[in-house]
mmCIF file of C-alpha atoms (C1' of nucleotides) in Angstrom:
data_model
loop_
_atom_site.group_PDB
_atom_site.id
_atom_site.type_symbol
_atom_site.label_atom_id
_atom_site.label_comp_id
_atom_site.label_asym_id
_atom_site.label_seq_id
_atom_site.Cartn_x
_atom_site.Cartn_y
_atom_site.Cartn_z
ATOM 1 C CA MET A 13 22.913 9.209 29.825
ATOM 2 C CA SER A 14 24.517 8.945 26.435
ATOM 3 C CA SER A 15 21.458 8.844 24.189
ATOM 4 C CA VAL A 16 21.156 11.729 21.774
ATOM 5 C CA THR A 17 18.032 10.563 19.968
ATOM 6 C CA GLU A 18 14.744 9.163 21.160
ATOM 7 C CA ARG A 19 14.534 6.117 18.920
ATOM 8 C CA ASP A 20 16.758 3.171 18.342
ATOM 9 C CA LEU A 21 18.536 3.325 15.018
ATOM 10 C CA GLY A 22 16.732 0.105 14.101
ATOM 11 C CA SER A 23 13.401 1.597 14.967
ATOM 12 C CA SER A 24 13.945 4.626 12.693
ATOM 13 C CA LEU A 25 15.282 2.483 9.877
ATOM 14 C CA GLY A 26 12.372 0.061 10.213
ATOM 15 C CA THR A 27 9.726 2.760 10.328
ATOM 16 C CA LEU A 28 11.129 4.478 7.247
ATOM 17 C CA PHE A 29 11.731 1.314 5.263
ATOM 18 C CA ARG A 30 8.259 -0.094 5.952
ATOM 19 C CA ALA A 31 6.681 3.228 5.025
ATOM 20 C CA TYR A 32 8.776 3.230 1.848
ATOM 21 C CA LEU A 33 7.608 -0.274 0.950
ATOM 22 C CA ARG A 34 3.957 0.573 1.607
ATOM 23 C CA GLU A 35 4.045 3.720 -0.541
ATOM 24 C CA VAL A 36 6.080 2.202 -3.357
ATOM 25 C CA ASP A 37 3.652 -0.708 -3.367
ATOM 26 C CA LEU A 38 0.851 1.754 -4.126
ATOM 27 C CA ALA A 39 2.983 3.649 -6.656
ATOM 28 C CA ILE A 40 3.820 0.557 -8.735
ATOM 29 C CA SER A 41 0.396 -1.029 -8.381
ATOM 30 C CA GLY A 42 -0.556 -3.023 -11.456
ATOM 31 C CA THR A 43 2.837 -2.647 -13.090
ATOM 32 C CA LEU A 44 5.085 -4.767 -10.907
ATOM 33 C CA GLY A 45 4.332 -7.390 -8.308
ATOM 34 C CA THR A 46 6.177 -6.017 -5.317
ATOM 35 C CA PRO A 47 8.386 -3.115 -4.207
ATOM 36 C CA ARG A 48 11.481 -5.360 -4.285
ATOM 37 C CA ALA A 49 10.907 -5.882 -7.985
ATOM 38 C CA TYR A 50 11.171 -2.121 -8.473
ATOM 39 C CA LEU A 51 14.507 -2.039 -6.628
ATOM 40 C CA VAL A 52 15.823 -4.803 -8.845
ATOM 41 C CA LEU A 53 14.598 -2.980 -11.937
ATOM 42 C CA ALA A 54 16.355 0.178 -10.733
ATOM 43 C CA VAL A 55 19.663 -1.634 -10.175
ATOM 44 C CA VAL A 56 19.428 -3.227 -13.619
ATOM 45 C CA ALA A 57 18.683 0.199 -15.089
ATOM 46 C CA GLY A 58 21.827 1.498 -13.337
ATOM 47 C CA GLY A 59 23.803 -0.922 -15.442
ATOM 48 C CA ASP A 60 26.726 -1.471 -13.099
ATOM 49 C CA CYS A 61 25.832 -4.951 -11.868
ATOM 50 C CA ALA A 62 27.108 -7.624 -14.197
ATOM 51 C CA ASN A 63 25.005 -10.577 -12.991
ATOM 52 C CA GLN A 64 22.363 -11.705 -10.489
ATOM 53 C CA ALA A 65 24.842 -12.233 -7.683
ATOM 54 C CA ALA A 66 26.031 -8.638 -8.052
ATOM 55 C CA ILE A 67 22.461 -7.355 -7.960
ATOM 56 C CA ALA A 68 21.755 -9.393 -4.823
ATOM 57 C CA THR A 69 24.833 -8.012 -3.067
ATOM 58 C CA ARG A 70 23.917 -4.475 -4.062
ATOM 59 C CA LEU A 71 20.471 -4.828 -2.558
ATOM 60 C CA GLY A 72 21.575 -6.819 0.481
ATOM 61 C CA LEU A 73 19.411 -9.733 -0.622
ATOM 62 C CA ASP A 74 20.177 -13.426 -0.810
ATOM 63 C CA ARG A 75 20.890 -14.674 -4.345
ATOM 64 C CA THR A 76 18.021 -17.180 -4.068
ATOM 65 C CA ALA A 77 15.597 -14.281 -3.832
ATOM 66 C CA LEU A 78 16.946 -12.822 -7.072
ATOM 67 C CA THR A 79 15.919 -15.853 -9.091
ATOM 68 C CA HIS A 80 12.241 -15.295 -8.370
ATOM 69 C CA LEU A 81 12.433 -11.524 -8.699
ATOM 70 C CA VAL A 82 14.156 -11.725 -12.090
ATOM 71 C CA ASP A 83 11.761 -14.500 -13.161
ATOM 72 C CA ASP A 84 8.899 -12.170 -12.463
ATOM 73 C CA LEU A 85 10.442 -9.194 -14.266
ATOM 74 C CA GLU A 86 11.264 -11.413 -17.234
ATOM 75 C CA ALA A 87 7.736 -12.830 -17.346
ATOM 76 C CA ARG A 88 6.453 -9.239 -17.575
ATOM 77 C CA GLY A 89 8.838 -8.575 -20.465
ATOM 78 C CA LEU A 90 10.813 -5.925 -18.604
ATOM 79 C CA VAL A 91 14.228 -7.618 -18.454
ATOM 80 C CA GLU A 92 16.066 -10.270 -20.398
ATOM 81 C CA ARG A 93 18.609 -12.783 -19.203
ATOM 82 C CA SER A 94 21.490 -13.624 -21.507
ATOM 83 C CA PRO A 95 24.484 -15.881 -20.906
ATOM 84 C CA ASP A 96 27.781 -14.163 -20.262
ATOM 85 C CA PRO A 97 30.153 -15.388 -23.010
ATOM 86 C CA ALA A 98 33.122 -14.945 -20.674
ATOM 87 C CA ASP A 99 31.628 -17.138 -17.932
ATOM 88 C CA ARG A 100 28.864 -19.486 -18.890
ATOM 89 C CA ARG A 101 27.711 -19.919 -15.264
ATOM 90 C CA SER A 102 26.778 -16.264 -15.160
ATOM 91 C CA ARG A 103 23.683 -14.557 -16.514
ATOM 92 C CA ARG A 104 23.580 -10.957 -17.553
ATOM 93 C CA VAL A 105 20.336 -9.108 -16.821
ATOM 94 C CA ALA A 106 19.373 -6.164 -19.026
ATOM 95 C CA LEU A 107 16.288 -4.018 -19.550
ATOM 96 C CA THR A 108 14.157 -4.609 -22.593
ATOM 97 C CA GLU A 109 12.848 -1.645 -24.518
ATOM 98 C CA ARG A 110 9.570 -1.988 -22.687
ATOM 99 C CA GLY A 111 11.478 -2.307 -19.383
ATOM 100 C CA THR A 112 13.267 0.939 -20.101
ATOM 101 C CA ARG A 113 9.974 2.761 -20.619
ATOM 102 C CA ILE A 114 8.346 1.226 -17.552
ATOM 103 C CA HIS A 115 11.352 1.945 -15.393
ATOM 104 C CA ALA A 116 11.371 5.604 -16.411
ATOM 105 C CA GLU A 117 7.733 5.971 -15.459
ATOM 106 C CA LEU A 118 8.100 4.126 -12.152
ATOM 107 C CA ALA A 119 11.279 6.025 -11.252
ATOM 108 C CA ARG A 120 9.283 9.234 -11.670
ATOM 109 C CA ARG A 121 6.609 7.959 -9.271
ATOM 110 C CA VAL A 122 9.087 6.606 -6.762
ATOM 111 C CA THR A 123 10.912 9.929 -6.698
ATOM 112 C CA LEU A 124 7.702 11.519 -5.523
ATOM 113 C CA VAL A 125 7.277 8.807 -2.887
ATOM 114 C CA GLU A 126 10.810 9.391 -1.638
ATOM 115 C CA ARG A 127 10.311 13.134 -1.329
ATOM 116 C CA ARG A 128 7.099 12.545 0.546
ATOM 117 C CA LEU A 129 8.808 10.017 2.792
ATOM 118 C CA LEU A 130 11.408 12.589 3.828
ATOM 119 C CA GLY A 131 8.843 15.375 4.020
ATOM 120 C CA GLY A 132 9.897 16.125 7.605
ATOM 121 C CA LEU A 133 13.292 17.331 6.440
ATOM 122 C CA SER A 134 14.478 20.438 4.628
ATOM 123 C CA PRO A 135 15.828 20.000 1.074
ATOM 124 C CA SER A 136 19.442 20.218 2.244
ATOM 125 C CA GLU A 137 18.774 17.737 5.051
ATOM 126 C CA ASP A 138 17.101 15.463 2.545
ATOM 127 C CA THR A 139 20.262 15.489 0.419
ATOM 128 C CA GLU A 140 22.460 15.066 3.474
ATOM 129 C CA LEU A 141 20.503 12.063 4.693
ATOM 130 C CA ARG A 142 20.560 10.360 1.287
ATOM 131 C CA GLN A 143 24.320 10.775 1.022
ATOM 132 C CA LEU A 144 24.975 9.435 4.508
ATOM 133 C CA LEU A 145 22.652 6.474 3.954
ATOM 134 C CA ASP A 146 24.320 5.813 0.637
ATOM 135 C CA ARG A 147 27.800 5.755 2.142
ATOM 136 C CA ALA A 148 26.755 3.669 5.121
ATOM 137 C CA ALA A 149 25.041 1.147 2.837
ATOM 138 C CA MET A 150 28.099 1.020 0.583
ATOM 139 C CA ALA A 151 30.301 0.274 3.593
ATOM 140 C CA VAL A 152 27.941 -2.529 4.671
ATOM 141 C CA GLU A 153 27.989 -3.993 1.182
ATOM 142 C CA GLN A 154 31.776 -3.810 1.085
ATOM 143 C CA ARG A 155 32.072 -5.426 4.483
ATOM 144 C CA ARG A 156 29.844 -8.268 3.362
ATOM 145 C CA LEU A 157 32.061 -8.840 0.375
ATOM 146 C CA ASP A 158 35.142 -8.745 2.596
ATOM 147 C CA ASP A 159 33.575 -11.178 5.030
ATOM 148 C CA ALA A 160 32.742 -13.523 2.168
ATOM 149 C CA CYS A 161 36.354 -13.326 1.006
ATOM 150 C CA ALA A 162 37.634 -13.840 4.538
ATOM 151 C CA ILE A 163 35.489 -16.943 4.850
ATOM 152 C CA ALA A 164 36.749 -18.164 1.488
ATOM 153 C CA ASP A 165 40.352 -17.501 2.594
ATOM 154 C CA ASP A 166 39.785 -19.381 5.849
ATOM 155 C CA LEU A 167 38.440 -22.354 3.921
ATOM 156 C CA GLU A 168 41.426 -22.199 1.604
ATOM 157 C CA VAL A 169 43.801 -22.261 4.554
ATOM 158 C CA LEU A 170 41.974 -25.256 5.992
ATOM 159 C CA ALA A 171 41.976 -27.080 2.673
ATOM 160 C CA MET B 26 20.954 14.049 -14.743
ATOM 161 C CA SER B 27 19.562 14.966 -11.398
ATOM 162 C CA SER B 28 20.767 12.044 -9.309
ATOM 163 C CA VAL B 29 23.166 12.972 -6.555
ATOM 164 C CA THR B 30 23.653 9.503 -5.091
ATOM 165 C CA GLU B 31 24.249 6.116 -6.699
ATOM 166 C CA ARG B 32 21.558 4.187 -4.904
ATOM 167 C CA ASP B 33 17.837 4.561 -4.540
ATOM 168 C CA LEU B 34 16.816 5.731 -1.130
ATOM 169 C CA GLY B 35 14.902 2.477 -0.778
ATOM 170 C CA SER B 36 17.939 0.460 -1.687
ATOM 171 C CA SER B 37 20.082 2.124 0.990
ATOM 172 C CA LEU B 38 17.354 1.838 3.606
ATOM 173 C CA GLY B 39 16.776 -1.796 2.730
ATOM 174 C CA THR B 40 20.431 -2.743 2.788
ATOM 175 C CA LEU B 41 20.983 -1.093 6.165
ATOM 176 C CA PHE B 42 17.796 -2.397 7.753
ATOM 177 C CA ARG B 43 18.376 -5.965 6.598
ATOM 178 C CA ALA B 44 21.968 -5.816 7.846
ATOM 179 C CA TYR B 45 20.679 -4.444 11.172
ATOM 180 C CA LEU B 46 18.186 -7.298 11.487
ATOM 181 C CA ARG B 47 20.813 -9.930 10.680
ATOM 182 C CA GLU B 48 23.301 -8.587 13.203
ATOM 183 C CA VAL B 49 20.755 -7.956 15.961
ATOM 184 C CA ASP B 50 19.463 -11.463 15.405
ATOM 185 C CA LEU B 51 22.941 -12.750 16.275
ATOM 186 C CA ALA B 52 23.312 -10.329 19.187
ATOM 187 C CA ILE B 53 20.092 -11.425 20.877
ATOM 188 C CA SER B 54 20.484 -15.091 20.068
ATOM 189 C CA GLY B 55 19.027 -17.316 22.744
ATOM 190 C CA THR B 56 17.527 -14.425 24.678
ATOM 191 C CA LEU B 57 14.707 -13.244 22.424
ATOM 192 C CA GLY B 58 13.016 -14.852 19.482
ATOM 193 C CA THR B 59 13.487 -12.192 16.840
ATOM 194 C CA PRO B 60 14.948 -8.722 16.286
ATOM 195 C CA ARG B 61 11.489 -7.162 16.315
ATOM 196 C CA ALA B 62 11.013 -8.411 19.858
ATOM 197 C CA TYR B 63 14.076 -6.371 20.849
ATOM 198 C CA LEU B 64 12.610 -3.257 19.275
ATOM 199 C CA VAL B 65 9.391 -3.765 21.230
ATOM 200 C CA LEU B 66 11.351 -4.329 24.411
ATOM 201 C CA ALA B 67 13.261 -1.102 23.773
ATOM 202 C CA VAL B 68 10.095 0.887 23.244
ATOM 203 C CA VAL B 69 8.571 -0.545 26.420
ATOM 204 C CA ALA B 70 11.792 0.341 28.263
ATOM 205 C CA GLY B 71 11.473 3.890 26.970
ATOM 206 C CA GLY B 72 8.217 4.120 28.885
ATOM 207 C CA ASP B 73 6.468 6.665 26.711
ATOM 208 C CA CYS B 74 4.004 4.343 24.947
ATOM 209 C CA ALA B 75 0.906 3.785 26.992
ATOM 210 C CA ASN B 76 -0.488 0.704 25.249
ATOM 211 C CA GLN B 77 0.040 -1.770 22.431
ATOM 212 C CA ALA B 78 -1.443 0.478 19.791
ATOM 213 C CA ALA B 79 1.008 3.225 20.708
ATOM 214 C CA ILE B 80 3.912 0.774 20.515
ATOM 215 C CA ALA B 81 2.755 -0.423 17.109
ATOM 216 C CA THR B 82 2.513 3.138 15.786
ATOM 217 C CA ARG B 83 5.939 3.994 17.152
ATOM 218 C CA LEU B 84 7.499 1.033 15.340
ATOM 219 C CA GLY B 85 5.453 1.432 12.172
ATOM 220 C CA LEU B 86 3.946 -2.011 12.724
ATOM 221 C CA ASP B 87 0.355 -3.212 12.490
ATOM 222 C CA ARG B 88 -1.339 -3.658 15.866
ATOM 223 C CA THR B 89 -2.065 -7.306 15.052
ATOM 224 C CA ALA B 90 1.680 -7.944 15.007
ATOM 225 C CA LEU B 91 2.040 -6.534 18.494
ATOM 226 C CA THR B 92 -0.219 -9.137 20.017
ATOM 227 C CA HIS B 93 2.155 -11.951 19.065
ATOM 228 C CA LEU B 94 5.301 -9.985 19.894
ATOM 229 C CA VAL B 95 4.015 -9.053 23.372
ATOM 230 C CA ASP B 96 2.736 -12.630 23.867
ATOM 231 C CA ASP B 97 6.261 -13.853 23.287
ATOM 232 C CA LEU B 98 7.906 -11.302 25.572
ATOM 233 C CA GLU B 99 5.357 -12.068 28.275
ATOM 234 C CA ALA B 100 5.931 -15.828 27.932
ATOM 235 C CA ARG B 101 9.633 -15.169 28.536
ATOM 236 C CA GLY B 102 8.824 -13.192 31.659
ATOM 237 C CA LEU B 103 10.228 -9.961 30.317
ATOM 238 C CA VAL B 104 7.085 -7.824 30.211
ATOM 239 C CA GLU B 105 3.713 -7.802 31.926
ATOM 240 C CA ARG B 106 0.366 -6.700 30.605
ATOM 241 C CA SER B 107 -1.974 -4.922 32.980
ATOM 242 C CA PRO B 108 -5.370 -3.376 32.350
ATOM 243 C CA ASP B 109 -5.505 0.397 32.205
ATOM 244 C CA PRO B 110 -7.921 1.502 34.957
ATOM 245 C CA ALA B 111 -8.796 4.601 32.926
ATOM 246 C CA ASP B 112 -9.766 2.581 29.802
ATOM 247 C CA ARG B 113 -10.527 -1.037 30.222
ATOM 248 C CA ARG B 114 -10.074 -1.790 26.506
ATOM 249 C CA SER B 115 -6.421 -0.809 26.793
ATOM 250 C CA ARG B 116 -3.517 -2.818 28.132
ATOM 251 C CA ARG B 117 -0.423 -1.278 29.602
ATOM 252 C CA VAL B 118 2.828 -3.084 28.897
ATOM 253 C CA ALA B 119 5.671 -2.767 31.386
ATOM 254 C CA LEU B 120 9.037 -4.416 31.950
ATOM 255 C CA THR B 121 9.374 -6.968 34.707
ATOM 256 C CA GLU B 122 12.463 -6.867 36.913
ATOM 257 C CA ARG B 123 13.946 -9.592 34.777
ATOM 258 C CA GLY B 124 12.964 -7.698 31.653
ATOM 259 C CA THR B 125 14.798 -4.636 32.906
ATOM 260 C CA ARG B 126 17.978 -6.612 33.382
ATOM 261 C CA ILE B 127 17.721 -8.363 30.038
ATOM 262 C CA HIS B 128 16.975 -5.149 28.228
ATOM 263 C CA ALA B 129 20.031 -3.453 29.729
ATOM 264 C CA GLU B 130 22.282 -6.257 28.540
ATOM 265 C CA LEU B 131 20.728 -6.428 25.078
ATOM 266 C CA ALA B 132 20.815 -2.638 24.683
ATOM 267 C CA ARG B 133 24.568 -2.806 25.310
ATOM 268 C CA ARG B 134 25.015 -5.424 22.610
ATOM 269 C CA VAL B 135 22.764 -3.631 20.132
ATOM 270 C CA THR B 136 24.707 -0.404 20.645
ATOM 271 C CA LEU B 137 27.790 -2.247 19.443
ATOM 272 C CA VAL B 138 25.867 -3.588 16.465
ATOM 273 C CA GLU B 139 24.701 -0.101 15.572
ATOM 274 C CA ARG B 140 28.196 1.366 15.721
ATOM 275 C CA ARG B 141 29.450 -1.422 13.534
ATOM 276 C CA LEU B 142 26.576 -0.906 11.099
ATOM 277 C CA LEU B 143 27.550 2.736 10.640
ATOM 278 C CA GLY B 144 31.260 1.930 10.612
ATOM 279 C CA GLY B 145 31.633 3.649 7.261
ATOM 280 C CA LEU B 146 30.861 7.025 8.796
ATOM 281 C CA SER B 147 32.800 9.352 11.084
ATOM 282 C CA PRO B 148 31.471 9.811 14.638
ATOM 283 C CA SER B 149 29.936 13.191 13.775
ATOM 284 C CA GLU B 150 28.359 11.780 10.636
ATOM 285 C CA ASP B 151 27.037 8.852 12.689
ATOM 286 C CA THR B 152 25.310 11.310 15.031
ATOM 287 C CA GLU B 153 24.066 13.409 12.111
ATOM 288 C CA LEU B 154 22.568 10.382 10.378
ATOM 289 C CA ARG B 155 20.791 9.156 13.512
ATOM 290 C CA GLN B 156 19.264 12.553 14.107
ATOM 291 C CA LEU B 157 18.026 12.902 10.556
ATOM 292 C CA LEU B 158 16.613 9.383 10.552
ATOM 293 C CA ASP B 159 14.948 10.031 13.856
ATOM 294 C CA ARG B 160 13.264 13.188 12.617
ATOM 295 C CA ALA B 161 12.228 11.632 9.299
ATOM 296 C CA ALA B 162 10.727 8.647 11.149
ATOM 297 C CA MET B 163 8.935 10.893 13.568
ATOM 298 C CA ALA B 164 7.393 12.821 10.656
ATOM 299 C CA VAL B 165 6.270 9.549 9.052
ATOM 300 C CA GLU B 166 4.702 8.399 12.333
ATOM 301 C CA GLN B 167 2.936 11.726 12.713
ATOM 302 C CA ARG B 168 1.680 11.642 9.134
ATOM 303 C CA ARG B 169 0.266 8.154 9.710
ATOM 304 C CA LEU B 170 -1.566 9.408 12.748
ATOM 305 C CA ASP B 171 -2.882 12.377 10.790
ATOM 306 C CA ASP B 172 -3.966 10.154 7.917
ATOM 307 C CA ALA B 173 -5.794 7.886 10.363
ATOM 308 C CA CYS B 174 -7.551 10.954 11.757
ATOM 309 C CA ALA B 175 -8.316 12.238 8.254
ATOM 310 C CA ILE B 176 -9.838 8.881 7.344
ATOM 311 C CA ALA B 177 -11.804 8.912 10.576
ATOM 312 C CA ASP B 178 -12.991 12.452 9.802
ATOM 313 C CA ASP B 179 -13.989 11.412 6.276
ATOM 314 C CA LEU B 180 -15.959 8.540 7.634
ATOM 315 C CA GLU B 181 -17.645 10.832 10.115
ATOM 316 C CA VAL B 182 -18.615 13.253 7.330
ATOM 317 C CA LEU B 183 -20.052 10.340 5.336
ATOM 318 C CA ALA B 184 -21.909 8.940 8.300
ATOM 319 C "C1'" DT C 23 -20.016 4.530 15.920
ATOM 320 C "C1'" DA C 24 -15.106 4.099 16.899
ATOM 321 C "C1'" DT C 25 -11.202 1.949 19.328
ATOM 322 C "C1'" DT C 26 -8.237 -1.730 21.843
ATOM 323 C "C1'" DG C 27 -6.950 -6.003 21.519
ATOM 324 C "C1'" DT C 28 -7.367 -10.810 19.829
ATOM 325 C "C1'" DT C 29 -7.732 -14.548 16.483
ATOM 326 C "C1'" DA C 30 -7.614 -16.637 11.976
ATOM 327 C "C1'" DT C 31 -5.836 -16.406 7.590
ATOM 328 C "C1'" DA C 32 -3.149 -15.608 3.476
ATOM 329 C "C1'" DC C 33 0.548 -13.725 1.134
ATOM 330 C "C1'" DT C 34 5.207 -12.014 1.001
ATOM 331 C "C1'" DC C 35 9.944 -11.973 2.544
ATOM 332 C "C1'" DT C 36 14.107 -14.246 3.812
ATOM 333 C "C1'" DA C 37 17.421 -17.872 4.537
ATOM 334 C "C1'" DT C 38 19.021 -22.709 4.321
ATOM 335 C "C1'" DA C 39 20.168 -26.683 2.002
ATOM 336 C "C1'" DA C 40 20.541 -29.551 -2.013
ATOM 337 C "C1'" DC C 41 21.230 -29.558 -6.780
ATOM 338 C "C1'" DT C 42 23.214 -28.505 -11.765
ATOM 339 C "C1'" DA C 43 26.486 -26.368 -14.535
ATOM 340 C "C1'" DT C 44 30.394 -24.328 -15.010
ATOM 341 C "C1'" DA C 45 35.227 -22.518 -13.543
ATOM 342 C "C1'" DT D 16 37.189 -26.773 -4.706
ATOM 343 C "C1'" DA D 17 34.691 -22.876 -5.441
ATOM 344 C "C1'" DT D 18 31.033 -20.021 -7.781
ATOM 345 C "C1'" DA D 19 26.462 -18.678 -10.501
ATOM 346 C "C1'" DG D 20 22.152 -19.934 -10.664
ATOM 347 C "C1'" DT D 21 17.955 -22.817 -9.636
ATOM 348 C "C1'" DT D 22 14.612 -25.279 -6.834
ATOM 349 C "C1'" DA D 23 12.253 -26.666 -2.677
ATOM 350 C "C1'" DT D 24 11.134 -25.629 1.735
ATOM 351 C "C1'" DA D 25 10.356 -23.594 6.209
ATOM 352 C "C1'" DG D 26 10.111 -19.792 9.294
ATOM 353 C "C1'" DA D 27 9.396 -14.953 9.937
ATOM 354 C "C1'" DG D 28 7.135 -10.699 8.612
ATOM 355 C "C1'" DT D 29 2.999 -8.218 7.261
ATOM 356 C "C1'" DA D 30 -1.732 -7.056 6.302
ATOM 357 C "C1'" DT D 31 -6.790 -7.989 6.090
ATOM 358 C "C1'" DA D 32 -10.987 -9.195 7.985
ATOM 359 C "C1'" DA D 33 -13.999 -10.692 11.662
ATOM 360 C "C1'" DC D 34 -14.838 -10.609 16.408
ATOM 361 C "C1'" DA D 35 -15.452 -9.246 21.634
ATOM 362 C "C1'" DA D 36 -15.190 -5.794 24.983
ATOM 363 C "C1'" DT D 37 -15.350 -1.137 25.935
ATOM 364 C "C1'" DA D 38 -15.689 3.855 25.027
#
DNA sequence: TATTGTTATACTCTATAACTATA
DNA sequence: TATAGTTATAGAGTATAACAATA
């Protein structure tokens, strides 16, 4: 036997992620439509994603999903789209003043949700888990970008 | 600033879980309908969940979802439902011979997917992350059971 | 009265393809 | 020809409520 843990990796990830979605859904109730909208808001607040495609990649979502999510945030007056002068195909997404306030409040609530979610772990384990997840997710994101480039390269070779 | 990591916990969990689903979907292609069906198959193979409700709790799913998932697995001849003699409301779910073979093959493929998914981590970090996720998920599952009991107790007090 | 499982239903999530406009 | 974004659509995921059988 080689198994160290009881659960499949996918089972643990799924259980935690679904619990996260359920609890964030309660935490943002009345302020945003869905938990995904909070994640988008948080990425926009981070300020290191230049356009919708970058936000989608960061969250592991399809870019078609971003359109509706940003539509919703914009309708609520929390973000604004503006054309990128350097590339007129691209749209920058930035928090409005109201969005900044709302994000600060929601981030406070979600922090509590996250602590509760990892309540089975000690504080140092909590930090350890977040760091490992962060690095693993970053590697996945990078691999997806590489794959996209590889596909683009293949197509170029064929062309 | 108090943030240690770049991403929200939910963002990392979401990115990894969606990537897991995408890759498992490819790995099981043609054998099972969806990645969730694999997770159910794996729990059944584990043998420590007595009925559908237990499987649902283990996976953090609603019990109504289990009906359809088990229907599908049964239609493919991979699991069998049988009434529990001790409680005739309850249905045991067990692998068929064919289900045992299929599960073994799929588990092999999913193991490769999982290693690839955590490719950004060292082997010891991989193990560490799985153990932490496992414990955090177990705590969430336990808390959900406790909450259900608490709600039941509340209702009993009110009754 | 509560629980297991089922069915029906509705809403959300996700991905694909087709389209516009830019590059 | 490729990319950013949009739209339409369909399939999968998820949760709620109502129900039957059983405890």
